[in-house]
Short mmCIF file of C-alpha atoms (C1' of nucleotides) and ligand atoms in Angstrom, two decimals:
data_model
loop_
_atom_site.label_atom_id
_atom_site.label_comp_id
_atom_site.label_asym_id
_atom_site.label_seq_id
_atom_site.Cartn_x
_atom_site.Cartn_y
_atom_site.Cartn_z
CA UNK A 1 21.53 -8.15 41.94
CA UNK A 2 20.83 -6.18 45.44
CA UNK A 3 18.82 -3.70 46.45
CA UNK A 4 19.49 0.06 46.32
CA UNK A 5 18.48 -0.07 50.06
CA UNK A 6 20.67 -3.47 50.63
CA UNK A 7 23.60 -2.02 49.09
CA UNK A 8 23.00 1.18 51.68
CA UNK A 9 23.24 -0.83 54.46
CA UNK A 10 26.06 -2.82 53.62
CA UNK A 11 27.59 0.17 52.75
CA UNK A 12 27.00 1.41 56.71
CA UNK A 13 27.41 -1.68 57.99
CA UNK A 14 31.21 -1.64 56.60
CA UNK A 15 31.87 2.22 57.74
CA UNK A 16 30.29 1.14 61.28
CA UNK A 17 33.23 -1.83 61.22
CA UNK A 18 36.00 0.11 61.23
CA UNK A 19 35.37 1.65 64.72
CA UNK A 20 34.65 -1.06 66.49
CA UNK A 21 36.06 -4.49 67.83
CA UNK A 22 32.28 -5.64 68.16
CA UNK A 23 29.66 -6.23 66.33
CA UNK A 24 28.00 -3.45 64.84
CA UNK A 25 25.09 -2.34 66.80
CA UNK A 26 21.48 -1.66 65.65
CA UNK A 27 21.31 1.88 66.80
CA UNK A 28 24.39 2.77 65.36
CA UNK A 29 23.21 1.85 61.52
CA UNK A 30 19.73 3.28 62.41
CA UNK A 31 21.73 6.72 63.24
CA UNK A 32 24.27 6.31 60.03
CA UNK A 33 21.21 5.52 57.75
CA UNK A 34 18.92 7.96 59.13
CA UNK A 35 16.58 5.68 59.95
CA UNK A 36 14.58 3.50 63.32
CA UNK A 37 15.96 0.67 64.91
CA UNK A 38 12.83 -1.77 63.71
CA UNK A 39 13.57 -1.25 60.35
CA UNK A 40 17.31 -2.43 60.89
CA UNK A 41 16.54 -4.85 62.53
CA UNK A 42 13.96 -6.30 59.41
CA UNK A 43 16.72 -5.48 57.27
CA UNK A 44 19.46 -7.13 58.98
CA UNK A 45 17.17 -10.52 59.29
CA UNK A 46 17.01 -10.36 54.66
CA UNK A 47 20.74 -9.60 54.58
CA UNK A 48 21.35 -12.93 56.90
CA UNK A 49 19.10 -14.91 55.08
CA UNK A 50 21.29 -13.50 52.16
CA UNK A 51 24.57 -14.65 53.90
CA UNK A 52 25.74 -10.71 53.98
CA UNK A 53 25.99 -10.53 57.01
CA UNK A 54 26.65 -12.45 60.52
CA UNK A 55 23.67 -11.81 62.92
CA UNK A 56 22.83 -13.15 65.89
CA UNK A 57 19.98 -11.26 68.20
CA UNK A 58 20.55 -8.46 69.98
CA UNK A 59 24.31 -8.99 69.51
CA UNK A 60 24.78 -6.72 66.76
CA UNK A 61 26.47 -7.63 63.19
CA UNK A 62 29.79 -8.09 61.25
CA UNK A 63 29.66 -8.63 57.56
CA UNK A 64 30.59 -11.94 55.75
CA UNK A 65 32.92 -12.13 53.47
CA UNK A 66 30.31 -11.99 50.85
CA UNK A 67 29.24 -8.65 52.38
CA UNK A 68 32.94 -7.39 52.49
CA UNK A 69 33.25 -7.53 48.79
CA UNK A 70 29.84 -6.21 48.24
CA UNK A 71 30.23 -3.21 50.04
CA UNK A 72 33.95 -2.56 48.54
CA UNK A 73 32.20 -2.78 45.63
CA UNK A 74 29.60 -0.28 45.83
CA UNK A 75 32.41 1.78 47.97
CA UNK A 76 35.05 1.54 44.54
CA UNK A 77 32.02 2.45 42.50
CA UNK A 78 31.14 5.82 44.13
CA UNK A 79 34.23 6.52 44.60
CA UNK A 80 35.59 6.31 40.92
CA UNK A 81 32.18 8.39 40.02
CA UNK A 82 33.17 11.12 42.24
CA UNK A 83 36.76 10.72 40.09
CA UNK A 84 34.68 11.42 37.07
CA UNK A 85 32.83 14.13 38.11
CA UNK A 86 35.60 16.22 39.37
CA UNK A 87 38.06 15.58 36.77
CA UNK A 88 35.98 14.84 33.63
CA UNK A 89 32.73 17.41 34.47
CA UNK A 90 34.61 20.12 36.25
CA UNK A 91 32.40 19.49 39.69
CA UNK A 92 33.94 21.08 43.46
CA UNK A 93 34.93 18.19 45.38
CA UNK A 94 31.91 19.53 47.58
CA UNK A 95 29.38 18.78 45.45
CA UNK A 96 29.97 14.81 44.41
CA UNK A 97 29.17 13.04 46.91
CA UNK A 98 24.99 13.48 46.06
CA UNK A 99 25.55 12.41 43.26
CA UNK A 100 28.16 9.69 43.54
CA UNK A 101 25.11 8.09 46.23
CA UNK A 102 22.76 7.32 43.26
CA UNK A 103 25.53 6.39 40.86
CA UNK A 104 27.07 3.76 42.93
CA UNK A 105 24.38 1.47 42.22
CA UNK A 106 24.31 1.39 38.60
CA UNK A 107 25.18 -2.19 38.02
CA UNK A 108 27.03 -2.57 35.04
CA UNK A 109 30.78 -4.44 36.03
CA UNK A 110 31.89 -3.36 32.26
CA UNK A 111 30.50 0.03 33.24
CA UNK A 112 33.03 0.16 36.01
CA UNK A 113 35.89 -1.15 34.26
CA UNK A 114 35.83 1.43 31.50
CA UNK A 115 34.98 4.10 33.87
CA UNK A 116 38.42 3.10 35.61
CA UNK A 117 40.11 2.55 32.86
CA UNK A 118 38.96 5.75 31.55
CA UNK A 119 40.15 8.10 34.63
CA UNK A 120 43.37 6.25 34.34
CA UNK A 121 42.73 4.01 37.45
CA UNK A 122 42.98 6.23 40.27
CA UNK A 123 44.12 4.52 43.47
CA UNK A 124 41.40 7.73 45.64
CA UNK A 125 39.05 9.66 45.48
CA UNK A 126 38.56 13.44 45.59
CA UNK A 127 38.58 13.90 49.07
CA UNK A 128 41.21 11.37 49.47
CA UNK A 129 39.81 8.31 50.02
CA UNK A 130 41.06 5.33 48.80
CA UNK A 131 39.51 3.18 46.48
CA UNK A 132 38.86 -0.51 46.51
CA UNK A 133 40.94 -2.37 43.58
CA UNK A 134 38.00 -4.80 42.15
CA UNK A 135 39.19 -7.27 44.94
CA UNK A 136 38.55 -5.46 47.75
CA UNK A 137 41.65 -4.53 48.94
CA UNK A 138 42.24 -1.00 49.77
CA UNK A 139 45.05 0.85 48.84
CA UNK A 140 46.86 2.61 52.34
CA UNK A 141 48.89 5.42 52.20
CA UNK A 142 50.62 6.52 55.45
CA UNK A 143 48.80 9.95 56.76
CA UNK A 144 49.11 12.22 59.87
CA UNK A 145 46.17 14.50 60.68
CA UNK A 146 47.92 18.10 61.17
CA UNK A 147 46.88 18.94 64.36
CA UNK A 148 49.69 15.89 65.25
CA UNK A 149 52.34 17.92 63.59
CA UNK A 150 55.30 20.15 65.53
CA UNK A 151 55.67 23.51 64.60
CA UNK A 152 58.72 23.41 61.86
CA UNK A 153 57.35 19.91 60.37
CA UNK A 154 55.42 20.05 57.37
CA UNK A 155 53.61 17.61 54.40
CA UNK A 156 51.44 17.46 51.96
CA UNK A 157 47.81 17.53 52.25
CA UNK A 158 46.16 13.95 50.85
CA UNK A 159 43.14 13.82 52.26
CA UNK A 160 40.50 15.15 54.75
CA UNK A 161 38.50 13.69 57.24
CA UNK A 162 35.12 15.59 57.72
CA UNK A 163 34.06 16.04 54.43
CA UNK A 164 31.05 17.89 54.83
CA UNK A 165 30.29 21.04 52.44
CA UNK A 166 30.98 23.93 54.82
CA UNK A 167 34.62 22.94 55.66
CA UNK A 168 35.11 21.66 51.98
CA UNK A 169 34.16 25.18 51.63
CA UNK A 170 36.07 26.75 53.90
CA UNK A 171 39.35 24.86 52.61
CA UNK A 172 39.02 26.12 48.76
CA UNK A 173 37.95 29.39 50.42
CA UNK A 174 41.53 29.12 51.96
CA UNK A 175 43.57 27.70 49.33
CA UNK A 176 43.92 24.31 50.58
CA UNK A 177 43.36 21.22 48.22
CA UNK A 178 44.33 17.65 47.90
CA UNK A 179 48.57 17.82 46.61
CA UNK A 180 48.86 21.37 48.18
CA UNK A 181 51.89 21.66 50.78
CA UNK A 182 51.45 23.13 54.40
CA UNK A 183 53.94 23.90 56.98
CA UNK A 184 53.31 24.38 60.65
CA UNK A 185 55.19 27.41 62.26
CA UNK A 186 53.88 27.76 65.47
CA UNK A 187 51.10 25.63 67.78
CA UNK A 188 49.42 27.54 70.49
CA UNK A 189 49.20 24.89 73.42
CA UNK A 190 46.11 26.54 74.81
CA UNK A 191 43.84 25.38 72.44
CA UNK A 192 45.67 23.55 70.14
CA UNK A 193 45.70 26.49 67.24
CA UNK A 194 48.18 26.43 64.61
CA UNK A 195 49.91 28.90 62.61
CA UNK A 196 50.29 27.77 58.93
CA UNK A 197 51.76 28.36 56.05
CA UNK A 198 49.79 27.23 52.65
CA UNK A 199 51.96 27.97 49.70
CA UNK A 200 52.68 31.31 50.26
CA UNK A 201 49.31 32.59 52.36
CA UNK A 202 50.29 32.39 56.29
CA UNK A 203 47.43 31.63 58.46
CA UNK A 204 46.16 30.79 61.97
CA UNK A 205 43.57 27.79 62.11
CA UNK A 206 41.76 26.14 64.76
CA UNK A 207 42.42 22.73 66.20
CA UNK A 208 38.72 22.07 64.52
CA UNK A 209 40.32 22.16 61.63
CA UNK A 210 43.86 20.62 61.73
CA UNK A 211 42.15 17.63 63.32
CA UNK A 212 40.48 16.77 60.00
CA UNK A 213 43.34 17.40 57.93
CA UNK A 214 45.37 14.39 56.56
CA UNK A 215 49.04 15.14 55.54
CA UNK A 216 51.01 12.51 54.00
CA UNK A 217 54.73 13.88 55.94
CA UNK A 218 58.34 13.57 54.35
CA UNK B 1 11.08 13.78 42.16
CA UNK B 2 9.48 10.57 40.12
CA UNK B 3 10.56 6.84 41.02
CA UNK B 4 12.16 5.31 38.43
CA UNK B 5 8.80 3.51 37.44
CA UNK B 6 6.75 6.43 37.17
CA UNK B 7 9.48 7.41 35.10
CA UNK B 8 9.72 4.53 32.98
CA UNK B 9 5.59 4.64 32.14
CA UNK B 10 6.12 8.53 30.81
CA UNK B 11 8.64 6.99 28.86
CA UNK B 12 6.56 4.24 27.14
CA UNK B 13 4.02 6.34 26.90
CA UNK B 14 6.07 9.31 24.98
CA UNK B 15 7.29 7.26 22.98
CA UNK B 16 3.56 5.04 22.01
CA UNK B 17 2.51 8.52 21.42
CA UNK B 18 4.30 9.00 18.47
CA UNK B 19 2.14 6.18 16.53
CA UNK B 20 -1.35 7.00 17.01
CA UNK B 21 -3.19 10.21 16.66
CA UNK B 22 -5.90 8.50 19.77
CA UNK B 23 -4.95 7.82 23.35
CA UNK B 24 -2.49 5.67 24.64
CA UNK B 25 -4.18 2.26 25.43
CA UNK B 26 -3.36 0.39 28.49
CA UNK B 27 -2.16 -2.53 26.53
CA UNK B 28 -0.22 -1.09 24.54
CA UNK B 29 1.67 0.22 27.48
CA UNK B 30 1.55 -3.16 29.58
CA UNK B 31 3.44 -4.24 26.29
CA UNK B 32 5.73 -2.27 25.81
CA UNK B 33 6.45 -2.03 29.62
CA UNK B 34 6.15 -6.56 29.66
CA UNK B 35 3.97 -6.27 32.48
CA UNK B 36 -0.28 -6.84 33.19
CA UNK B 37 -2.89 -4.56 32.02
CA UNK B 38 -4.13 -4.16 35.99
CA UNK B 39 -0.41 -2.64 36.83
CA UNK B 40 -0.36 -0.11 33.90
CA UNK B 41 -4.69 0.72 35.21
CA UNK B 42 -3.31 1.08 38.58
CA UNK B 43 -0.63 3.62 37.81
CA UNK B 44 -2.45 5.37 35.21
CA UNK B 45 -4.24 6.88 38.14
CA UNK B 46 -1.51 7.46 40.30
CA UNK B 47 -0.05 9.49 36.78
CA UNK B 48 -3.30 11.72 36.41
CA UNK B 49 -3.05 12.59 40.07
CA UNK B 50 0.17 14.17 40.08
CA UNK B 51 -1.15 15.53 36.47
CA UNK B 52 1.53 13.73 34.08
CA UNK B 53 -1.09 12.24 32.05
CA UNK B 54 -5.47 13.03 31.21
CA UNK B 55 -6.62 9.70 32.12
CA UNK B 56 -9.98 8.50 31.19
CA UNK B 57 -11.79 5.20 32.34
CA UNK B 58 -11.64 2.96 28.71
CA UNK B 59 -10.13 6.04 26.92
CA UNK B 60 -6.28 5.57 26.92
CA UNK B 61 -3.97 8.49 28.03
CA UNK B 62 -2.06 11.22 26.85
CA UNK B 63 0.42 13.39 28.23
CA UNK B 64 0.02 16.30 29.73
CA UNK B 65 2.46 19.18 29.27
CA UNK B 66 4.08 18.27 32.56
CA UNK B 67 4.37 14.73 31.24
CA UNK B 68 5.47 15.55 27.76
CA UNK B 69 8.62 17.74 29.70
CA UNK B 70 9.30 15.04 32.14
CA UNK B 71 9.35 12.46 29.60
CA UNK B 72 11.73 14.32 27.16
CA UNK B 73 13.80 15.09 29.98
CA UNK B 74 14.36 11.41 30.71
CA UNK B 75 14.82 10.70 27.03
CA UNK B 76 17.41 13.37 27.10
CA UNK B 77 19.56 12.14 30.32
CA UNK B 78 19.43 7.74 28.80
CA UNK B 79 20.72 9.55 24.94
CA UNK B 80 23.01 11.88 26.60
CA UNK B 81 24.44 8.53 28.60
CA UNK B 82 24.46 6.66 25.20
CA UNK B 83 26.53 8.86 24.14
CA UNK B 84 28.84 9.04 26.88
CA UNK B 85 28.96 5.53 26.85
CA UNK B 86 30.24 4.98 22.97
CA UNK B 87 32.31 8.34 23.25
CA UNK B 88 34.01 8.07 25.91
CA UNK B 89 33.88 4.77 27.49
CA UNK B 90 34.22 2.70 24.13
CA UNK B 91 31.34 0.92 24.38
CA UNK B 92 29.85 -0.35 21.11
CA UNK B 93 25.94 0.88 20.11
CA UNK B 94 24.66 -2.24 20.83
CA UNK B 95 25.88 -2.52 24.33
CA UNK B 96 24.27 0.46 25.50
CA UNK B 97 20.57 0.71 25.90
CA UNK B 98 20.25 -1.39 29.15
CA UNK B 99 23.25 0.48 31.15
CA UNK B 100 21.69 4.04 29.89
CA UNK B 101 18.22 2.30 31.39
CA UNK B 102 19.49 2.94 34.35
CA UNK B 103 21.32 6.04 34.18
CA UNK B 104 18.85 7.76 32.81
CA UNK B 105 16.91 7.89 36.31
CA UNK B 106 20.02 9.83 37.79
CA UNK B 107 18.61 13.22 38.94
CA UNK B 108 20.84 16.14 38.88
CA UNK B 109 19.95 18.62 36.24
CA UNK B 110 23.50 20.03 37.11
CA UNK B 111 25.31 16.69 36.11
CA UNK B 112 23.10 16.49 32.98
CA UNK B 113 24.05 19.87 32.32
CA UNK B 114 27.67 18.87 32.38
CA UNK B 115 27.81 15.84 30.49
CA UNK B 116 26.11 18.07 27.42
CA UNK B 117 29.18 19.84 27.73
CA UNK B 118 31.41 16.92 28.40
CA UNK B 119 30.16 15.51 25.06
CA UNK B 120 30.56 19.04 23.49
CA UNK B 121 26.28 18.79 23.19
CA UNK B 122 25.78 16.01 20.78
CA UNK B 123 22.57 16.22 18.74
CA UNK B 124 21.79 12.85 17.93
CA UNK B 125 22.94 9.28 20.15
CA UNK B 126 25.14 6.37 18.56
CA UNK B 127 21.75 5.09 16.88
CA UNK B 128 20.95 8.05 15.34
CA UNK B 129 17.55 9.36 17.76
CA UNK B 130 17.34 12.99 18.68
CA UNK B 131 18.68 13.84 21.83
CA UNK B 132 15.99 16.31 23.00
CA UNK B 133 17.24 20.47 24.05
CA UNK B 134 16.29 21.02 27.62
CA UNK B 135 13.58 22.62 27.17
CA UNK B 136 12.05 19.62 25.39
CA UNK B 137 12.07 20.29 21.63
CA UNK B 138 13.77 17.11 19.46
CA UNK B 139 16.24 18.11 16.72
CA UNK B 140 14.82 17.33 13.32
CA UNK B 141 16.68 15.89 10.45
CA UNK B 142 15.60 14.82 7.21
CA UNK B 143 15.80 11.15 6.46
CA UNK B 144 14.20 8.54 4.56
CA UNK B 145 14.20 4.34 4.73
CA UNK B 146 17.64 2.81 2.17
CA UNK B 147 14.18 0.59 1.11
CA UNK B 148 12.78 3.49 -0.13
CA UNK B 149 15.80 4.25 -2.50
CA UNK B 150 15.83 3.49 -6.29
CA UNK B 151 18.96 2.12 -8.06
CA UNK B 152 21.55 4.47 -8.61
CA UNK B 153 20.63 7.13 -5.46
CA UNK B 154 22.89 7.42 -1.88
CA UNK B 155 22.92 8.50 1.06
CA UNK B 156 24.86 8.98 4.00
CA UNK B 157 24.06 6.09 7.19
CA UNK B 158 22.37 8.98 9.66
CA UNK B 159 20.22 6.23 11.65
CA UNK B 160 18.62 2.89 12.98
CA UNK B 161 15.36 2.23 13.26
CA UNK B 162 15.89 -1.30 14.83
CA UNK B 163 18.33 -0.96 18.07
CA UNK B 164 18.41 -4.45 18.53
CA UNK B 165 21.43 -6.37 19.17
CA UNK B 166 21.25 -8.89 16.43
CA UNK B 167 21.11 -6.02 14.56
CA UNK B 168 23.06 -3.61 15.37
CA UNK B 169 26.20 -6.14 15.40
CA UNK B 170 24.90 -7.69 11.41
CA UNK B 171 25.61 -3.98 10.61
CA UNK B 172 28.66 -3.95 12.81
CA UNK B 173 30.11 -7.22 10.82
CA UNK B 174 28.80 -5.54 7.06
CA UNK B 175 30.57 -2.62 8.04
CA UNK B 176 27.71 0.12 8.51
CA UNK B 177 28.27 2.33 10.79
CA UNK B 178 26.65 6.14 11.23
CA UNK B 179 28.65 8.41 8.83
CA UNK B 180 28.97 6.16 6.19
CA UNK B 181 27.36 5.83 2.40
CA UNK B 182 25.59 3.77 0.85
CA UNK B 183 24.38 3.57 -2.25
CA UNK B 184 22.16 0.93 -3.80
CA UNK B 185 23.25 -0.54 -7.29
CA UNK B 186 19.85 -2.19 -8.22
CA UNK B 187 16.89 -3.50 -6.69
CA UNK B 188 15.57 -6.96 -6.59
CA UNK B 189 11.26 -5.74 -7.43
CA UNK B 190 10.34 -9.31 -6.32
CA UNK B 191 11.76 -9.63 -2.50
CA UNK B 192 12.81 -6.04 -2.65
CA UNK B 193 16.24 -6.96 -1.43
CA UNK B 194 19.27 -4.58 -3.19
CA UNK B 195 22.28 -4.83 -4.10
CA UNK B 196 24.57 -1.98 -2.21
CA UNK B 197 28.08 -0.21 -1.94
CA UNK B 198 29.73 0.60 1.72
CA UNK B 199 32.51 2.03 1.40
CA UNK B 200 33.95 -0.26 -1.52
CA UNK B 201 32.66 -3.02 -0.59
CA UNK B 202 29.74 -4.43 -2.71
CA UNK B 203 26.74 -6.50 -0.74
CA UNK B 204 23.26 -7.70 -1.18
CA UNK B 205 20.96 -6.80 1.85
CA UNK B 206 17.02 -8.17 2.24
CA UNK B 207 13.94 -5.78 2.90
CA UNK B 208 13.78 -6.00 5.97
CA UNK B 209 17.49 -4.78 6.68
CA UNK B 210 17.02 -1.82 4.64
CA UNK B 211 13.50 -1.33 5.95
CA UNK B 212 15.83 -0.67 9.25
CA UNK B 213 17.95 1.68 8.40
CA UNK B 214 17.77 5.29 7.78
CA UNK B 215 19.75 7.46 5.21
CA UNK B 216 21.03 11.61 5.00
CA UNK B 217 19.62 11.59 1.18
CA UNK B 218 22.42 14.70 -0.73
"C1'" DT C 1 -30.46 -5.88 18.84
"C1'" DT C 2 -28.56 -9.87 20.58
"C1'" DA C 3 -24.21 -12.52 21.51
"C1'" DC C 4 -19.30 -13.34 21.54
"C1'" DT C 5 -15.09 -11.64 21.84
"C1'" DT C 6 -11.42 -8.07 23.62
"C1'" DT C 7 -9.98 -4.50 26.21
"C1'" DT C 8 -10.12 -2.56 30.72
"C1'" DT C 9 -11.12 -2.03 35.33
"C1'" DT C 10 -11.34 -3.71 39.84
"C1'" DA C 11 -11.29 -6.41 44.60
"C1'" DG C 12 -7.70 -8.95 46.83
"C1'" DT C 13 -3.44 -10.82 47.51
"C1'" DC C 14 2.13 -10.01 47.90
"C1'" DT C 15 6.68 -8.47 48.78
"C1'" DT C 16 9.82 -4.36 49.87
"C1'" DG C 17 10.88 -1.15 52.76
"C1'" DT C 18 9.45 2.03 56.34
"C1'" DC C 19 6.82 3.44 60.14
"C1'" DT C 20 5.09 3.25 65.84
"C1'" DA C 21 4.09 1.25 69.66
"C1'" DA C 22 4.15 -2.61 72.64
"C1'" DA C 23 6.83 -6.35 74.55
"C1'" DT C 24 11.34 -8.12 75.74
"C1'" DA C 25 16.36 -8.33 76.42
"C1'" DT C 26 20.81 -5.86 78.13
"C1'" DA C 27 22.90 -2.50 80.90
"C1'" DT C 28 23.86 0.25 84.51
"C1'" DT C 29 22.31 1.76 89.27
"C1'" DT C 30 21.53 1.83 93.44
"C1'" DA D 1 19.68 -8.66 94.10
"C1'" DA D 2 16.73 -5.31 92.68
"C1'" DA D 3 15.29 -1.21 90.00
"C1'" DT D 4 15.83 1.56 86.61
"C1'" DA D 5 17.29 2.65 82.52
"C1'" DT D 6 18.72 1.77 77.41
"C1'" DA D 7 18.91 -1.25 73.03
"C1'" DT D 8 16.46 -4.37 70.07
"C1'" DT D 9 13.18 -7.39 68.70
"C1'" DT D 10 8.19 -7.95 68.04
"C1'" DA D 11 3.50 -6.83 66.34
"C1'" DG D 12 0.50 -4.64 63.20
"C1'" DA D 13 0.14 -1.35 59.61
"C1'" DC D 14 1.36 1.63 55.53
"C1'" DA D 15 2.45 2.96 50.66
"C1'" DA D 16 4.34 1.74 46.24
"C1'" DG D 17 4.62 -1.38 42.55
"C1'" DA D 18 3.85 -5.94 40.92
"C1'" DC D 19 0.65 -9.80 40.13
"C1'" DT D 20 -4.09 -12.91 39.55
"C1'" DA D 21 -8.96 -13.71 39.26
"C1'" DA D 22 -12.99 -11.81 38.20
"C1'" DA D 23 -16.55 -8.28 36.89
"C1'" DA D 24 -17.89 -4.58 33.55
"C1'" DA D 25 -17.29 -1.88 29.73
"C1'" DA D 26 -16.56 -1.14 24.56
"C1'" DG D 27 -15.80 -3.18 20.53
"C1'" DT D 28 -17.97 -6.70 16.62
"C1'" DA D 29 -20.29 -10.14 14.29
"C1'" DA D 30 -24.15 -12.45 13.41
MN1 MN E 1 31.44 10.14 48.87
MN1 MN E 2 34.53 10.65 48.62
MN1 MN E 3 18.30 3.68 23.99
MN1 MN E 4 19.85 5.38 21.06
#
DNA sequence: TTACTTTTTTAGTCTTGTCTAAATATATTT
DNA sequence: AAATATATTTAGACAAGACTAAAAAAGTAA
């Protein structure tokens, strides 16, 4: 239906739209896609011709309903494949993104449906990110950054904000994974670092760490 | 590493090489790939530059060792994914080829290894075709066409020669699948049709059917 | 061997997606 | 408001992969 490149642009615009009330800028897309602004302009015209984006010269773009629907379907495929790789093929959560970037472009509605069923209809991917349903709705979950908790509070790890390999490997090394309970024992106001308990282990983490971990509080 | 298009050409040449002692002709490739001879010539030059084929103008092509290795790895991926689709996602054997045509181009050695393990290292795909090992060797199996059996002989169905949807659906409808035992009750010499027993059912099949079914005889 | 047919290659064009360099529009300072 | 800086678009080019039409080579028949 759409080329890999078109799909990647739609996905990038979709993600950028969540952080800007205005239309998404050409430069923002260029940075996200690791490409040049002029290439973005070219593609925006093509996507506009296909009614996937609303594009006005110099004003940035927004996705049309069709564009949103398409982007959600690609994100759905990406995250379902990530679940597959972790749950069925024993990949670790820092290895799956690159492969899912390829698998998300495989076109077969039946394949996605069967995969979804095979995985028992997961609602969240290995990084805690929501998997949109077929109609494009994203499951919501109350979650807060670990950095916002006060001493004495605790919660269950349900997601990561930073999904870089180095961060994920750090978490692995320290026994932090989705589903793990984390309690804040003490907070150092000077630098925002936290003393926390992960399982039975006590450790101290920086603000950078705590502001990239999502918890579900009770 | 190589583009989807390059991989598809390598695969086509690989399959055509098995039937011709000479180099594979431009027209043969064009027909197999559903493209024009001039497009094939263009691609052969590119593949020759990359040392994947031995190409001499007007003389046809053969794969180099590197070309053979690459082709085998694509076929390996294609067939492993076909097994996955049938065994894990409950697709029928007539539905998997198209999807595998896409999945075979996903690049990740680790993914293929894990998939292989997940499927318990299958040696043959859902159509009975051999799955090459990592080093490119194809498992061999003694098999004969059902059409070559005499009255009174029998064997186990281990593969199909024609893998078209219509043929596979015909087999499904008549209870013929890999692993099923088929006995030849009688042969009509006039048109080569056979009276056979499939499980407990007796039926008569044309020469066209029997010459597309592979059996392993005892 | 010459004439005719078929196969293969070449020449030139097109589309997609990318790039650089230059032009133009918008935003920010002074 | 004018000058300057930044963002965006345009113009022109390129590579990959495909196509058509024409030329050239190879194969076949008379
Ligand atoms: Mn991902
Ligand atoms: Mn993810
Ligand atoms: Mn197949
Ligand atoms: Mn097959």
